[in-house]
PDB file of C-alpha atoms in Angstrom:
ATOM      1  CA  MET A 961     108.085 106.422 121.104  1.00 42.00           C
ATOM      2  CA  HIS A 962     110.515 105.934 123.711  1.00 43.00           C
ATOM      3  CA  PRO A 963     113.402 103.558 123.297  1.00 46.00           C
ATOM      4  CA  ILE A 964     113.029 100.479 124.770  1.00 44.00           C
ATOM      5  CA  PRO A 965     115.774  98.956 126.865  1.00 46.00           C
ATOM      6  CA  GLY A 966     117.068  96.100 125.402  1.00 47.00           C
ATOM      7  CA  PHE A 967     115.645  96.672 122.189  1.00 46.00           C
ATOM      8  CA  ARG A 968     117.762  95.556 118.911  1.00 47.00           C
ATOM      9  CA  TRP A 969     116.751  97.423 115.126  1.00 45.00           C
ATOM     10  CA  PHE A 970     115.757  95.005 112.629  1.00 47.00           C
ATOM     11  CA  PRO A 971     115.169  96.844 109.579  1.00 44.00           C
ATOM     12  CA  ILE A 972     111.437  96.984 108.138  1.00 43.00           C
ATOM     13  CA  LEU A 973     111.175  97.270 104.334  1.00 40.00           C
ATOM     14  CA  VAL A 974     108.384  97.933 103.145  1.00 38.00           C
ATOM     15  CA  LEU A 975     108.140  96.443  98.903  1.00 36.00           C
ATOM     16  CA  PRO A 976     106.143  97.795  96.177  1.00 36.00           C
ATOM     17  CA  ILE A 977     103.371  95.888  94.480  1.00 33.00           C
ATOM     18  CA  LEU A 978     104.815  94.799  91.656  1.00 37.00           C
ATOM     19  CA  PHE A 979     103.034  92.840  88.368  1.00 36.00           C
ATOM     20  CA  ALA A 980     104.726  90.576  86.059  1.00 40.00           C
ATOM     21  CA  ARG A 981     103.285  88.464  82.472  1.00 41.00           C
ATOM     22  CA  PRO A 982     103.078  84.767  83.731  1.00 46.00           C
ATOM     23  CA  ALA A 983     105.471  82.584  81.625  1.00 49.00           C
ATOM     24  CA  ARG A 984     104.790  78.842  81.352  1.00 52.00           C
ATOM     25  CA  ALA A 985     106.317  76.420  83.475  1.00 50.00           C
ATOM     26  CA  GLN A 986     109.706  75.666  83.204  1.00 58.00           C
ATOM     27  CA  GLY A 987     111.462  72.607  84.549  1.00 63.00           C
ATOM     28  CA  PRO A 988     110.159  71.061  87.304  1.00 73.00           C
ATOM     29  CA  PHE A 989     106.950  72.874  87.820  1.00 78.00           C
ATOM     30  CA  GLU A 990     104.161  71.576  85.786  1.00 80.00           C
ATOM     31  CA  ASP A 991     101.712  73.446  83.397  1.00 83.00           C
ATOM     32  CA  TYR A 992      98.292  72.738  85.885  1.00 84.00           C
ATOM     33  CA  PRO A 993      97.620  72.762  89.104  1.00 86.00           C
ATOM     34  CA  SER A 994      98.017  68.398  90.554  1.00 85.00           C
ATOM     35  CA  TRP A 995      95.706  70.181  93.544  1.00 88.00           C
ATOM     36  CA  TYR A 996      92.538  71.400  94.224  1.00 87.00           C
ATOM     37  CA  SER A 997      90.618  72.700  97.422  1.00 90.00           C
ATOM     38  CA  ASP A 998      86.929  71.228  97.153  1.00 88.00           C
ATOM     39  CA  THR A 999      85.466  74.369  98.628  1.00 78.00           C
ATOM     40  CA  ILE A1000      85.529  77.482  97.012  1.00 76.00           C
ATOM     41  CA  SER A1001      86.817  80.275  98.811  1.00 78.00           C
ATOM     42  CA  SER A1002      87.779  83.993  98.369  1.00 82.00           C
ATOM     43  CA  THR A1003      90.950  83.383  99.589  1.00 88.00           C
ATOM     44  CA  ARG A1004      93.009  86.782 100.321  1.00 86.00           C
ATOM     45  CA  ALA A1005      95.866  85.402 101.599  1.00 91.00           C
ATOM     46  CA  ALA A1006      98.409  82.038 102.039  1.00 94.00           C
ATOM     47  CA  ALA A1007     100.733  80.626 103.925  1.00 96.00           C
ATOM     48  CA  PHE A1008     103.104  77.221 104.200  1.00 96.00           C
ATOM     49  CA  GLY A1009     104.328  75.795 107.360  1.00 97.00           C
ATOM     50  CA  ASP A1010     104.265  72.382 109.282  1.00 97.00           C
ATOM     51  CA  VAL A1011     102.040  73.209 112.089  1.00 97.00           C
ATOM     52  CA  ASP A1012     101.090  69.881 113.265  1.00 95.00           C
ATOM     53  CA  GLY A1013     104.445  68.910 113.334  1.00 95.00           C
ATOM     54  CA  ASP A1014     105.142  65.439 111.054  1.00 95.00           C
ATOM     55  CA  GLY A1015     107.416  67.080 108.306  1.00 95.00           C
ATOM     56  CA  ASP A1016     106.287  68.642 106.426  1.00 96.00           C
ATOM     57  CA  LEU A1017     104.493  72.065 105.354  1.00 97.00           C
ATOM     58  CA  ASP A1018     100.607  72.194 105.684  1.00 97.00           C
ATOM     59  CA  VAL A1019      98.760  75.251 103.797  1.00 96.00           C
ATOM     60  CA  VAL A1020      97.313  78.194 105.679  1.00 97.00           C
ATOM     61  CA  CYS A1021      94.540  80.536 104.038  1.00 94.00           C
ATOM     62  CA  VAL A1022      92.200  83.369 104.790  1.00 92.00           C
ATOM     63  CA  GLY A1023      88.732  83.785 102.750  1.00 88.00           C
ATOM     64  CA  GLU A1024      85.249  83.478 104.139  1.00 88.00           C
ATOM     65  CA  ARG A1025      87.593  82.229 107.449  1.00 91.00           C
ATOM     66  CA  VAL A1026      90.408  81.020 108.649  1.00 94.00           C
ATOM     67  CA  SER A1027      91.595  77.525 106.771  1.00 95.00           C
ATOM     68  CA  CYS A1028      93.977  75.024 107.339  1.00 96.00           C
ATOM     69  CA  PHE A1029      94.607  72.263 104.805  1.00 96.00           C
ATOM     70  CA  ARG A1030      96.201  69.611 105.979  1.00 96.00           C
ATOM     71  CA  ASN A1031      99.624  67.759 104.237  1.00 96.00           C
ATOM     72  CA  ASP A1032      99.791  64.203 104.320  1.00 94.00           C
ATOM     73  CA  VAL A1033     102.677  62.565 102.942  1.00 91.00           C
ATOM     74  CA  GLY A1034     102.486  65.059 100.343  1.00 90.00           C
ATOM     75  CA  THR A1035      99.369  64.669  99.173  1.00 92.00           C
ATOM     76  CA  LEU A1036      97.231  68.247 100.764  1.00 94.00           C
ATOM     77  CA  THR A1037      93.500  67.699 102.572  1.00 96.00           C
ATOM     78  CA  SER A1038      91.214  68.425  99.849  1.00 94.00           C
ATOM     79  CA  GLU A1039      88.752  69.673 102.395  1.00 94.00           C
ATOM     80  CA  PRO A1040      89.960  72.064 105.177  1.00 95.00           C
ATOM     81  CA  VAL A1041      91.238  69.942 108.601  1.00 96.00           C
ATOM     82  CA  TRP A1042      90.343  73.424 110.353  1.00 96.00           C
ATOM     83  CA  SER A1043      88.510  76.738 110.263  1.00 95.00           C
ATOM     84  CA  SER A1044      87.942  79.745 112.578  1.00 95.00           C
ATOM     85  CA  SER A1045      84.314  80.686 113.859  1.00 94.00           C
ATOM     86  CA  GLU A1046      83.707  83.557 112.796  1.00 88.00           C
ATOM     87  CA  ASP A1047      82.693  84.404 108.789  1.00 84.00           C
ATOM     88  CA  LEU A1048      84.848  86.827 107.708  1.00 83.00           C
ATOM     89  CA  ARG A1049      82.884  88.182 104.691  1.00 79.00           C
ATOM     90  CA  PRO A1050      81.448  91.018 106.078  1.00 70.00           C
ATOM     91  CA  LYS A1051      85.449  92.689 106.563  1.00 71.00           C
ATOM     92  CA  PHE A1052      85.778  92.281 103.023  1.00 68.00           C
ATOM     93  CA  HIS A1053      86.348  95.672 102.594  1.00 68.00           C
ATOM     94  CA  GLY A1054      90.891  95.396 101.740  1.00 69.00           C
ATOM     95  CA  GLU A1055      94.087  92.996 101.843  1.00 78.00           C
ATOM     96  CA  PHE A1056      94.038  90.261 104.583  1.00 87.00           C
ATOM     97  CA  SER A1057      97.626  89.074 105.214  1.00 93.00           C
ATOM     98  CA  LEU A1058      98.739  85.855 107.521  1.00 96.00           C
ATOM     99  CA  ALA A1059     101.922  84.929 109.349  1.00 97.00           C
ATOM    100  CA  LEU A1060     102.606  82.042 111.350  1.00 98.00           C
ATOM    101  CA  GLY A1061     105.074  81.256 114.182  1.00 97.00           C
ATOM    102  CA  ASP A1062     105.487  80.134 117.864  1.00 97.00           C
ATOM    103  CA  THR A1063     104.410  82.889 119.746  1.00 95.00           C
ATOM    104  CA  ASP A1064     104.040  80.864 123.265  1.00 95.00           C
ATOM    105  CA  GLY A1065     107.079  78.516 122.652  1.00 95.00           C
ATOM    106  CA  ASP A1066     105.300  75.322 123.336  1.00 95.00           C
ATOM    107  CA  GLY A1067     106.780  73.904 119.520  1.00 95.00           C
ATOM    108  CA  ASP A1068     103.797  74.675 117.516  1.00 96.00           C
ATOM    109  CA  LEU A1069     103.235  77.213 114.556  1.00 98.00           C
ATOM    110  CA  ASP A1070      99.774  79.470 115.733  1.00 98.00           C
ATOM    111  CA  ILE A1071      98.445  82.223 113.070  1.00 98.00           C
ATOM    112  CA  PHE A1072      98.634  85.890 113.082  1.00 97.00           C
ATOM    113  CA  CYS A1073      96.181  87.161 110.524  1.00 95.00           C
ATOM    114  CA  GLY A1074      95.840  90.529 109.378  1.00 92.00           C
ATOM    115  CA  LEU A1075      93.003  92.463 108.522  1.00 87.00           C
ATOM    116  CA  ASP A1076      91.837  95.584 106.934  1.00 82.00           C
ATOM    117  CA  TYR A1077      89.623  97.194 109.188  1.00 78.00           C
ATOM    118  CA  TRP A1078      89.645  95.315 111.934  1.00 82.00           C
ATOM    119  CA  GLY A1079      93.395  95.192 113.075  1.00 85.00           C
ATOM    120  CA  THR A1080      94.889  91.623 113.392  1.00 92.00           C
ATOM    121  CA  LEU A1081      94.099  88.657 115.410  1.00 94.00           C
ATOM    122  CA  LEU A1082      96.129  85.426 116.812  1.00 96.00           C
ATOM    123  CA  PHE A1083      94.936  81.735 116.814  1.00 97.00           C
ATOM    124  CA  ARG A1084      96.847  79.242 119.274  1.00 97.00           C
ATOM    125  CA  ASN A1085      97.539  75.869 117.997  1.00 97.00           C
ATOM    126  CA  ASP A1086      97.129  73.728 120.585  1.00 95.00           C
ATOM    127  CA  GLU A1087      99.383  70.327 119.946  1.00 90.00           C
ATOM    128  CA  GLY A1088      98.519  70.470 116.479  1.00 89.00           C
ATOM    129  CA  VAL A1089      94.475  71.680 116.893  1.00 92.00           C
ATOM    130  CA  PHE A1090      94.321  75.555 116.213  1.00 97.00           C
ATOM    131  CA  THR A1091      91.450  77.723 118.723  1.00 97.00           C
ATOM    132  CA  SER A1092      87.561  78.391 116.785  1.00 96.00           C
ATOM    133  CA  GLY A1093      88.806  81.896 117.608  1.00 95.00           C
ATOM    134  CA  PRO A1094      91.163  84.331 118.081  1.00 94.00           C
ATOM    135  CA  VAL A1095      93.002  83.859 121.374  1.00 95.00           C
ATOM    136  CA  TRP A1096      94.596  87.758 121.121  1.00 94.00           C
ATOM    137  CA  THR A1097      93.196  90.921 118.953  1.00 92.00           C
ATOM    138  CA  SER A1098      95.240  94.485 118.470  1.00 92.00           C
ATOM    139  CA  SER A1099      93.530  97.032 120.186  1.00 84.00           C
ATOM    140  CA  THR A1100      92.787  98.987 118.044  1.00 78.00           C
ATOM    141  CA  ALA A1101      91.571  98.543 114.465  1.00 73.00           C
ATOM    142  CA  ASN A1102      93.989  99.448 111.373  1.00 79.00           C
ATOM    143  CA  ARG A1103      94.175  98.898 108.651  1.00 81.00           C
ATOM    144  CA  THR A1104      96.361  95.955 108.441  1.00 87.00           C
ATOM    145  CA  THR A1105      97.466  94.621 105.471  1.00 86.00           C
ATOM    146  CA  SER A1106     100.820  92.724 106.389  1.00 92.00           C
ATOM    147  CA  VAL A1107     102.471  91.147 109.295  1.00 94.00           C
ATOM    148  CA  ASP A1108     105.637  89.385 109.747  1.00 95.00           C
ATOM    149  CA  VAL A1109     107.219  88.066 113.319  1.00 96.00           C
ATOM    150  CA  ALA A1110     110.565  87.780 114.990  1.00 95.00           C
ATOM    151  CA  ASP A1111     112.227  88.072 118.259  1.00 95.00           C
ATOM    152  CA  MET A1112     112.473  91.948 117.773  1.00 94.00           C
ATOM    153  CA  ASP A1113     113.851  92.992 121.831  1.00 93.00           C
ATOM    154  CA  GLY A1114     116.239  89.540 121.682  1.00 93.00           C
ATOM    155  CA  ASP A1115     114.370  88.583 125.026  1.00 94.00           C
ATOM    156  CA  GLY A1116     113.663  84.843 123.310  1.00 94.00           C
ATOM    157  CA  ASP A1117     110.004  85.026 121.896  1.00 95.00           C
ATOM    158  CA  LEU A1118     108.160  86.129 118.492  1.00 96.00           C
ATOM    159  CA  ASP A1119     106.891  89.769 118.339  1.00 96.00           C
ATOM    160  CA  LEU A1120     104.803  90.621 115.979  1.00 96.00           C
ATOM    161  CA  VAL A1121     105.292  94.050 113.582  1.00 95.00           C
ATOM    162  CA  CYS A1122     102.217  95.331 111.230  1.00 93.00           C
ATOM    163  CA  GLY A1123     102.177  97.539 108.206  1.00 90.00           C
ATOM    164  CA  SER A1124      98.635  99.228 107.514  1.00 86.00           C
ATOM    165  CA  PHE A1125      97.828 101.383 104.452  1.00 85.00           C
ATOM    166  CA  MET A1126      97.403 105.118 105.168  1.00 85.00           C
ATOM    167  CA  GLN A1127      98.438 104.816 108.548  1.00 84.00           C
ATOM    168  CA  ARG A1128     101.447 104.288 110.957  1.00 88.00           C
ATOM    169  CA  SER A1129     103.393 101.167 111.083  1.00 89.00           C
ATOM    170  CA  THR A1130     102.813  99.213 114.725  1.00 93.00           C
ATOM    171  CA  MET A1131     104.567  96.694 116.772  1.00 94.00           C
ATOM    172  CA  TYR A1132     103.965  94.616 119.158  1.00 95.00           C
ATOM    173  CA  LEU A1133     105.853  93.091 121.566  1.00 97.00           C
ATOM    174  CA  ASN A1134     105.498  89.699 123.194  1.00 97.00           C
ATOM    175  CA  GLU A1135     106.216  89.261 127.364  1.00 94.00           C
ATOM    176  CA  GLY A1136     106.271  85.829 128.739  1.00 91.00           C
ATOM    177  CA  GLY A1137     104.149  84.462 125.699  1.00 92.00           C
ATOM    178  CA  LEU A1138     101.819  87.337 125.724  1.00 93.00           C
ATOM    179  CA  LEU A1139     101.450  89.502 123.413  1.00 95.00           C
ATOM    180  CA  ASN A1140     100.806  92.720 124.658  1.00 93.00           C
ATOM    181  CA  PRO A1141      97.762  94.364 122.321  1.00 90.00           C
ATOM    182  CA  GLU A1142      98.908  98.033 122.598  1.00 92.00           C
ATOM    183  CA  PRO A1143     101.622  98.856 119.730  1.00 93.00           C
ATOM    184  CA  ALA A1144     105.357  99.329 121.915  1.00 94.00           C
ATOM    185  CA  TRP A1145     106.028 100.736 118.735  1.00 92.00           C
ATOM    186  CA  LEU A1146     104.866 103.481 115.960  1.00 88.00           C
ATOM    187  CA  SER A1147     106.401 104.552 112.807  1.00 88.00           C
ATOM    188  CA  GLY A1148     106.997 108.149 112.645  1.00 86.00           C
ATOM    189  CA  GLN A1149     104.669 108.589 109.981  1.00 83.00           C
ATOM    190  CA  PRO A1150     101.759 107.232 108.174  1.00 82.00           C
ATOM    191  CA  ASP A1151     102.323 105.239 104.599  1.00 80.00           C
ATOM    192  CA  SER A1152     100.843 102.369 102.462  1.00 78.00           C
ATOM    193  CA  THR A1153     102.669  99.431 103.747  1.00 79.00           C
ATOM    194  CA  SER A1154     102.425  96.882 101.563  1.00 78.00           C
ATOM    195  CA  ALA A1155     104.430  94.206 102.443  1.00 81.00           C
ATOM    196  CA  ILE A1156     107.077  93.886 105.914  1.00 82.00           C
ATOM    197  CA  VAL A1157     109.910  91.610 105.763  1.00 81.00           C
ATOM    198  CA  LEU A1158     111.783  91.000 109.370  1.00 85.00           C
ATOM    199  CA  GLY A1159     115.929  90.427 109.153  1.00 76.00           C
ATOM    200  CA  MET A1160     119.226  91.028 110.646  1.00 70.00           C
ATOM    201  CA  TRP A1161     120.977  93.849 109.140  1.00 69.00           C
ATOM    202  CA  THR A1162     124.586  92.519 108.919  1.00 65.00           C
ATOM    203  CA  GLY A1163     126.564  96.072 107.420  1.00 63.00           C
ATOM    204  CA  THR A1164     126.591  94.882 104.135  1.00 60.00           C
ATOM    205  CA  GLY A1165     123.203  93.148 103.884  1.00 52.00           C
ATOM    206  CA  ILE A1166     119.666  91.979 105.044  1.00 51.00           C
ATOM    207  CA  ARG A1167     119.919  87.996 106.364  1.00 55.00           C
ATOM    208  CA  ILE A1168     116.240  87.305 106.642  1.00 49.00           C
TER     209      ILE A1168
END
């Protein structure tokens, strides 16, 4: 790929999957969960963010569907307040991933959902209500395993970086609130990326 004018190199970290023996909760953590969802779902990924602008963190999950559980003054709803229209069970072939970010600059968090074998989807948040279907889909149905967002080219909006299984990582630029469906950058070699974290390289370390 040719250099992009104004492009700022953010390091893209490929993190290994680590397994640890679970330990009994210490300090302020409970021994047992204080909340369960009433809906049983094969949850593949979850993300936290204030999607309705009321000052507390809501929960977005992806399983059979992409769903949102609202936080009402510290208590999560037991049923999702929103779910995507498409049943994703036919696409259960690998890892799913989620990231939240304001892609269109309207002040609320949108949902980026990476699907192994099916590429990446974007659900727009319109004043606390998500679109029922994706408003954007990546042009290639990559084996997406991880997604993250950051302003990669310094123009003030969030761009999307995706890691994939046994494929090249990709970056999609945000052009005035609209993501380009074609990647502006691909990594040099295919790799099996487990997770992506974007941050600023300071010379002595990475600031996330």
